[in-house]
Short mmCIF file of C-alpha atoms in Angstrom, two decimals:
data_model
loop_
_atom_site.label_atom_id
_atom_site.label_comp_id
_atom_site.label_asym_id
_atom_site.label_seq_id
_atom_site.Cartn_x
_atom_site.Cartn_y
_atom_site.Cartn_z
CA MET A 1 29.48 130.52 161.14
CA ARG A 2 30.25 133.18 158.45
CA ARG A 3 33.40 135.01 159.00
CA PRO A 4 32.85 138.58 159.72
CA SER A 5 33.70 140.81 156.88
CA ALA A 6 36.57 143.55 157.44
CA LEU A 7 35.42 146.91 158.23
CA PRO A 8 35.30 149.52 155.63
CA PRO A 9 38.28 151.97 155.83
CA ALA A 10 37.38 155.39 157.26
CA ALA A 11 36.70 158.16 154.84
CA ALA A 12 39.26 160.88 154.58
CA PRO A 13 37.84 164.15 156.06
CA ARG A 14 36.75 166.91 153.65
CA SER A 15 38.19 170.29 153.79
CA PRO A 16 35.98 173.01 153.77
CA ALA A 17 37.35 174.40 150.49
CA SER A 18 36.63 171.24 148.71
CA THR A 19 32.80 171.36 149.56
CA ALA A 20 32.29 174.76 148.18
CA PRO A 21 31.08 174.83 144.61
CA ALA A 22 33.73 175.56 142.10
CA PRO A 23 33.49 178.49 139.89
CA ALA A 24 31.66 178.19 136.55
CA SER A 25 34.67 178.55 134.27
CA GLU A 26 36.72 176.07 136.00
CA ALA A 27 33.66 173.55 136.01
CA THR A 28 33.49 174.16 132.01
CA ARG A 29 37.25 173.39 131.64
CA ASP A 30 37.05 170.36 133.62
CA VAL A 31 34.11 169.15 131.56
CA LYS A 32 35.99 169.94 128.41
CA LYS A 33 38.96 168.18 129.68
CA VAL A 34 36.97 164.99 130.27
CA ARG A 35 34.94 164.98 127.15
CA GLU A 36 37.98 165.83 124.79
CA PRO A 37 39.78 162.63 124.21
CA ALA A 38 43.54 162.26 123.59
CA PRO A 39 44.68 162.25 119.98
CA GLU A 40 46.04 158.93 119.92
CA ALA A 41 42.95 157.42 121.44
CA ALA A 42 40.88 159.31 118.77
CA THR A 43 43.09 158.12 116.03
CA SER A 44 43.20 154.59 117.12
CA ALA A 45 39.36 154.73 117.33
CA ILE A 46 38.88 155.98 113.90
CA SER A 47 41.30 153.43 112.47
CA ARG A 48 39.64 150.82 114.22
CA ASP A 49 36.23 152.04 113.07
CA LEU A 50 37.17 152.22 109.66
CA GLY A 51 39.30 149.18 109.32
CA GLU A 52 37.12 146.65 111.19
CA GLU A 53 33.72 147.74 110.93
CA HIS A 54 33.62 149.03 107.33
CA PHE A 55 36.39 147.36 105.26
CA GLY A 56 37.13 144.12 107.40
CA ALA A 57 40.25 142.38 108.12
CA PRO A 58 43.15 142.89 105.58
CA ALA A 59 43.28 140.21 103.05
CA PRO A 60 46.56 138.12 103.03
CA LEU A 61 48.63 138.47 99.79
CA PRO A 62 48.41 135.60 97.31
CA GLY A 63 50.99 132.63 98.25
CA MET A 64 51.92 134.31 101.19
CA GLU A 65 49.47 132.39 103.57
CA PRO A 66 51.13 131.38 106.77
CA GLY A 67 52.51 127.93 106.15
CA GLY A 68 51.77 128.22 102.47
CA SER A 69 54.02 128.05 99.37
CA GLY A 70 54.41 131.77 99.50
CA ASP A 71 55.60 132.07 102.93
CA PRO A 72 59.21 133.50 102.74
CA ASP A 73 60.33 131.03 105.21
CA THR A 74 58.94 128.27 103.29
CA VAL A 75 60.29 129.72 100.11
CA GLY A 76 63.74 130.35 101.32
CA ALA A 77 63.66 126.66 102.43
CA ASN A 78 62.45 125.37 99.01
CA SER A 79 64.87 127.38 97.10
CA THR A 80 67.66 126.31 99.39
CA GLY A 81 66.62 122.79 99.02
CA SER A 82 66.38 123.03 95.11
CA THR A 83 69.89 124.67 94.95
CA ASP A 84 71.37 122.10 96.80
CA GLN A 85 70.37 119.30 94.48
CA PRO A 86 72.88 118.26 91.98
CA VAL A 87 72.44 119.20 88.24
CA GLY A 88 73.34 116.12 85.95
CA LEU A 89 74.27 116.05 82.25
CA ARG A 90 70.80 114.65 81.27
CA ASP A 91 69.31 117.79 82.91
CA VAL A 92 71.66 120.26 81.04
CA TRP A 93 70.83 118.25 77.68
CA ARG A 94 67.18 118.41 78.28
CA ALA A 95 67.18 122.05 78.99
CA SER A 96 69.34 122.74 75.95
CA ARG A 97 66.96 120.74 73.71
CA ALA A 98 64.06 122.53 75.04
CA ARG A 99 65.51 125.92 74.24
CA ARG A 100 66.45 124.83 70.89
CA LYS A 101 62.83 123.60 70.23
CA ALA A 102 61.49 126.93 71.63
CA LEU A 103 63.89 128.78 69.31
CA ARG A 104 62.63 126.58 66.12
CA ALA A 105 59.03 127.28 67.12
CA GLU A 106 59.68 130.99 67.30
CA VAL A 107 61.49 130.96 63.86
CA ARG A 108 58.55 129.07 62.37
CA ARG A 109 56.11 131.51 63.80
CA PHE A 110 57.87 134.48 62.17
CA THR A 111 58.59 132.87 59.05
CA VAL A 112 55.35 131.47 58.20
CA ARG A 113 54.54 133.97 55.33
CA GLN A 114 58.05 133.71 53.79
CA ARG A 115 57.62 129.73 53.71
CA ARG A 116 54.15 130.03 52.07
CA ARG A 117 55.52 132.32 49.51
CA ARG A 118 58.25 129.96 48.73
CA MET A 119 55.82 127.02 48.65
CA VAL A 120 53.74 128.90 46.11
CA TRP A 121 56.79 129.80 44.17
CA ILE A 122 57.96 126.22 44.15
CA GLY A 123 54.76 124.94 43.17
CA VAL A 124 54.24 127.36 40.13
CA THR A 125 57.91 126.52 39.22
CA ALA A 126 57.15 122.79 39.12
CA SER A 127 54.06 123.15 37.24
CA LEU A 128 55.76 125.04 34.48
CA VAL A 129 58.63 122.48 34.43
CA LEU A 130 56.26 119.60 34.11
CA LEU A 131 54.15 121.45 31.42
CA VAL A 132 57.41 122.27 29.49
CA LEU A 133 58.47 118.49 29.80
CA ALA A 134 55.16 117.26 28.70
CA THR A 135 55.01 119.56 25.83
CA LEU A 136 58.48 118.26 24.63
CA GLY A 137 57.78 114.79 25.11
CA ALA A 138 54.56 115.09 23.03
CA ALA A 139 56.32 117.15 20.21
CA TYR A 140 59.19 114.33 19.97
CA SER A 141 56.86 111.53 20.13
CA PRO A 142 55.02 109.91 17.10
CA LEU A 143 51.85 111.97 17.91
CA PHE A 144 53.45 114.72 15.80
CA ALA A 145 55.01 112.64 13.14
CA VAL A 146 54.99 113.95 9.50
CA GLU A 147 52.22 112.41 7.49
CA LYS A 148 52.16 114.90 4.50
CA ILE A 149 54.24 117.11 2.69
CA THR A 150 53.02 120.17 0.74
CA ILE A 151 55.10 121.72 -1.81
CA VAL A 152 54.23 125.43 -2.51
CA GLY A 153 55.49 128.14 -5.08
CA THR A 154 56.31 126.05 -7.94
CA ALA A 155 55.38 127.08 -11.36
CA GLN A 156 57.77 125.18 -13.68
CA LEU A 157 58.92 122.68 -11.17
CA ASP A 158 57.42 119.20 -11.11
CA THR A 159 55.63 119.06 -7.68
CA ALA A 160 55.17 115.24 -7.46
CA ALA A 161 58.96 114.71 -8.29
CA VAL A 162 59.79 117.03 -5.27
CA GLU A 163 57.24 115.33 -2.91
CA GLY A 164 58.55 111.96 -3.95
CA ALA A 165 62.15 112.94 -3.35
CA LEU A 166 61.18 114.00 0.15
CA ALA A 167 59.23 110.85 1.06
CA ASP A 168 61.96 109.67 3.40
CA GLN A 169 60.91 112.47 5.94
CA LEU A 170 57.42 110.83 6.28
CA GLY A 171 57.15 109.62 9.73
CA THR A 172 59.71 111.61 11.33
CA PRO A 173 58.48 113.82 14.23
CA LEU A 174 58.25 117.63 13.08
CA PRO A 175 60.85 118.91 15.43
CA LEU A 176 63.25 116.00 14.20
CA VAL A 177 62.93 116.95 10.61
CA ASP A 178 66.47 116.72 8.94
CA GLU A 179 66.94 120.08 7.09
CA SER A 180 70.25 119.15 5.78
CA ALA A 181 68.66 116.01 4.29
CA ILE A 182 66.15 118.34 2.68
CA LYS A 183 68.52 120.78 1.23
CA ALA A 184 70.52 117.83 -0.28
CA VAL A 185 67.47 116.92 -2.09
CA LEU A 186 66.37 120.12 -3.48
CA VAL A 187 69.93 120.92 -4.59
CA GLY A 188 69.20 118.34 -7.32
CA PHE A 189 66.58 120.57 -8.79
CA PRO A 190 68.16 123.57 -10.64
CA LEU A 191 64.80 125.51 -10.70
CA VAL A 192 64.86 125.92 -7.04
CA GLU A 193 66.62 129.12 -5.98
CA THR A 194 65.42 129.21 -2.30
CA TYR A 195 63.12 127.13 0.19
CA SER A 196 61.79 127.46 3.62
CA LEU A 197 60.36 124.85 5.79
CA GLU A 198 57.22 125.41 7.85
CA ALA A 199 55.62 122.81 10.33
CA ARG A 200 52.09 122.72 10.69
CA PRO A 201 51.14 120.41 13.55
CA PRO A 202 50.15 118.02 14.18
CA HIS A 203 51.24 116.21 10.71
CA GLU A 204 51.93 118.36 7.89
CA LEU A 205 55.56 119.83 6.69
CA VAL A 206 55.15 122.62 3.99
CA VAL A 207 57.99 123.34 1.66
CA ARG A 208 57.94 126.80 0.25
CA ILE A 209 60.04 127.22 -3.01
CA VAL A 210 61.29 130.24 -4.83
CA GLU A 211 62.14 129.16 -8.55
CA ARG A 212 64.94 130.79 -10.52
CA THR A 213 63.58 133.09 -13.03
CA PRO A 214 65.29 132.43 -16.61
CA ILE A 215 66.60 135.48 -18.60
CA GLY A 216 67.48 133.81 -21.70
CA VAL A 217 69.43 131.01 -23.54
CA ILE A 218 73.00 130.62 -24.32
CA ALA A 219 73.82 128.65 -27.50
CA GLY A 220 76.74 125.99 -26.85
CA ARG A 221 77.94 122.55 -28.50
CA ALA A 222 75.38 120.61 -26.42
CA GLY A 223 72.64 122.84 -27.47
CA TYR A 224 70.58 125.97 -25.96
CA THR A 225 71.03 126.21 -22.14
CA LEU A 226 68.30 128.16 -20.34
CA VAL A 227 70.26 130.19 -17.66
CA ASP A 228 68.85 132.76 -14.99
CA ALA A 229 70.65 135.88 -13.93
CA ALA A 230 73.06 134.25 -11.96
CA GLY A 231 74.25 132.04 -14.86
CA VAL A 232 73.06 128.74 -13.23
CA ALA A 233 71.80 126.32 -15.99
CA LEU A 234 68.26 125.19 -15.67
CA SER A 235 67.79 123.18 -18.68
CA THR A 236 69.42 122.33 -22.07
CA THR A 237 67.60 121.51 -25.12
CA PRO A 238 68.83 121.11 -28.80
CA ASP A 239 66.58 123.92 -30.01
CA PRO A 240 66.02 127.34 -28.57
CA PRO A 241 63.13 127.46 -26.44
CA ALA A 242 60.18 129.72 -27.45
CA GLY A 243 59.73 132.89 -25.38
CA HIS A 244 63.45 133.35 -24.28
CA ALA A 245 66.08 135.73 -25.66
CA ILE A 246 69.20 134.35 -26.97
CA ILE A 247 72.05 135.81 -25.07
CA THR A 248 75.70 136.68 -26.61
CA VAL A 249 78.33 137.39 -24.12
CA ALA A 250 82.13 137.11 -25.04
CA ASP A 251 83.38 136.16 -21.59
CA GLY A 252 80.95 133.47 -20.48
CA VAL A 253 78.45 133.21 -17.65
CA ASP A 254 81.15 134.06 -14.83
CA SER A 255 82.19 137.38 -16.25
CA PRO A 256 81.17 140.84 -15.15
CA THR A 257 79.53 141.39 -18.56
CA PHE A 258 77.01 138.69 -18.16
CA ALA A 259 76.27 139.84 -14.52
CA SER A 260 75.64 143.26 -16.18
CA VAL A 261 73.42 141.38 -18.84
CA GLY A 262 71.52 139.74 -15.81
CA LYS A 263 70.93 143.02 -13.97
CA VAL A 264 69.36 144.53 -16.98
CA MET A 265 67.00 141.69 -17.90
CA ARG A 266 65.75 141.57 -14.40
CA ALA A 267 64.69 145.16 -14.57
CA LEU A 268 62.73 144.96 -17.80
CA PRO A 269 59.13 145.09 -17.30
CA GLU A 270 57.13 142.18 -18.45
CA SER A 271 55.53 144.30 -21.67
CA ILE A 272 59.18 144.91 -22.97
CA LEU A 273 60.73 141.47 -21.79
CA VAL A 274 58.41 139.33 -24.19
CA GLN A 275 59.44 141.59 -27.24
CA VAL A 276 63.18 141.05 -26.62
CA THR A 277 64.88 138.21 -28.66
CA GLU A 278 68.35 138.90 -28.58
CA VAL A 279 70.60 140.31 -25.93
CA SER A 280 74.47 141.08 -26.91
CA ALA A 281 77.25 142.66 -24.75
CA THR A 282 81.24 142.76 -25.14
CA THR A 283 81.81 144.80 -22.02
CA PRO A 284 79.66 145.54 -18.85
CA ASP A 285 78.92 148.97 -20.38
CA ASP A 286 77.42 148.14 -23.81
CA VAL A 287 74.59 146.06 -23.45
CA THR A 288 72.24 146.08 -26.38
CA LEU A 289 68.69 144.62 -26.83
CA THR A 290 67.04 143.73 -29.95
CA LEU A 291 63.26 143.71 -30.28
CA GLY A 292 61.64 141.04 -32.56
CA GLY A 293 59.11 141.85 -35.31
CA ALA A 294 60.19 145.49 -35.90
CA ASN A 295 63.93 144.65 -35.50
CA ALA A 296 64.49 147.79 -33.38
CA GLN A 297 67.52 148.02 -31.00
CA ILE A 298 67.75 149.27 -27.53
CA VAL A 299 70.94 150.76 -26.60
CA TRP A 300 71.30 150.35 -22.87
CA GLY A 301 74.74 150.92 -21.88
CA SER A 302 75.87 150.01 -18.33
CA ALA A 303 73.40 148.14 -15.70
CA ASP A 304 73.37 151.78 -13.50
CA GLN A 305 70.01 153.22 -13.01
CA SER A 306 68.55 150.17 -14.76
CA ALA A 307 65.11 150.86 -12.92
CA GLU A 308 64.92 154.61 -14.29
CA LYS A 309 65.92 153.63 -17.67
CA ALA A 310 63.10 150.86 -17.57
CA VAL A 311 60.24 153.20 -16.68
CA ALA A 312 61.49 155.96 -19.23
CA LEU A 313 61.79 153.43 -22.08
CA GLU A 314 58.42 151.92 -21.37
CA LYS A 315 56.88 155.46 -21.65
CA MET A 316 58.96 156.20 -24.61
CA MET A 317 57.75 153.11 -26.50
CA ALA A 318 54.01 153.97 -25.81
CA ALA A 319 54.64 157.21 -27.29
CA ARG A 320 56.61 156.07 -30.06
CA PRO A 321 56.04 152.34 -31.09
CA PRO A 322 58.98 150.25 -32.23
CA ALA A 323 57.51 149.93 -35.57
CA SER A 324 58.23 153.51 -36.27
CA VAL A 325 61.61 153.63 -34.48
CA SER A 326 65.02 151.90 -35.37
CA VAL A 327 66.76 152.86 -32.20
CA TYR A 328 66.04 153.70 -28.52
CA ASP A 329 69.00 155.20 -26.81
CA VAL A 330 68.50 155.11 -23.03
CA THR A 331 72.17 155.60 -21.91
CA SER A 332 71.09 158.69 -20.13
CA PRO A 333 67.23 157.88 -18.82
CA LYS A 334 66.60 161.68 -18.54
CA ALA A 335 67.40 162.38 -22.21
CA ILE A 336 66.43 159.41 -24.25
CA VAL A 337 67.43 159.63 -27.74
CA VAL A 338 65.11 158.20 -30.35
CA ARG A 339 66.24 157.49 -34.15
#
């Protein structure tokens, strides 16, 4: 049989006042109170609607998942564990080595341009050094040996004799030609006043010679000696050579008198020099010339202003030839006296 259910509780008696209808204003207030939710409930409802329905659940931070490596508890545990591990000398050495390696890498990265420029300069310098060494090696090798000697500037000198005297320089590299040996050879030729050497690669050596200019002959016991303005004896013959004046000087070729005669003879133009047959002087200030054929004399005086005297004399001789004159006095070039 079924157990009978309990009887429902008796309802409370209603008062007459509660059964009466409430005023309209109170009913409206009650409705408003029922419909207006509490501020906390509204806020929670809005946040719940916005957060869950529209944006979804908040995403966890990377590495901070529960139980992951980013968990604060786990991180703390790991760090504590790593700190507790002992550090050995090998670990310190490895860390130091890694640090030095990183520093070297940074230095190389920041100095790459400088190293490139340095390498370029080193390459250029090395190339120049090699070029210079190769040039010097070739110059001092038999590739540039003397095979031909050319004599230039000789008129009275025997060219073949000079070339034969310098034959020992054949086969010598041009930079190694012995200039002192060449000088010793050329000193033996009195007609050589000055000389110069010129190398013409690959195999030619040029010797440029300036010959001495004879101004006359001096009579002596051995014969007639041809001399230049410096008194250097060029040659000696028993008879006076043709085309050269006979010089008579009291004090010899080493005296100031002969030096004055030499300056006068070097200043004469060729047109007058070929007519002079005798030159005499007792002092440096009384040089006298004698013209052959007409036997006219030229009183020159000292060697001062010899160039002006020569120009004035040439003009006067053109105006008054030596055939009609016995003396030309050019002691003062601006006032020539003709007798």
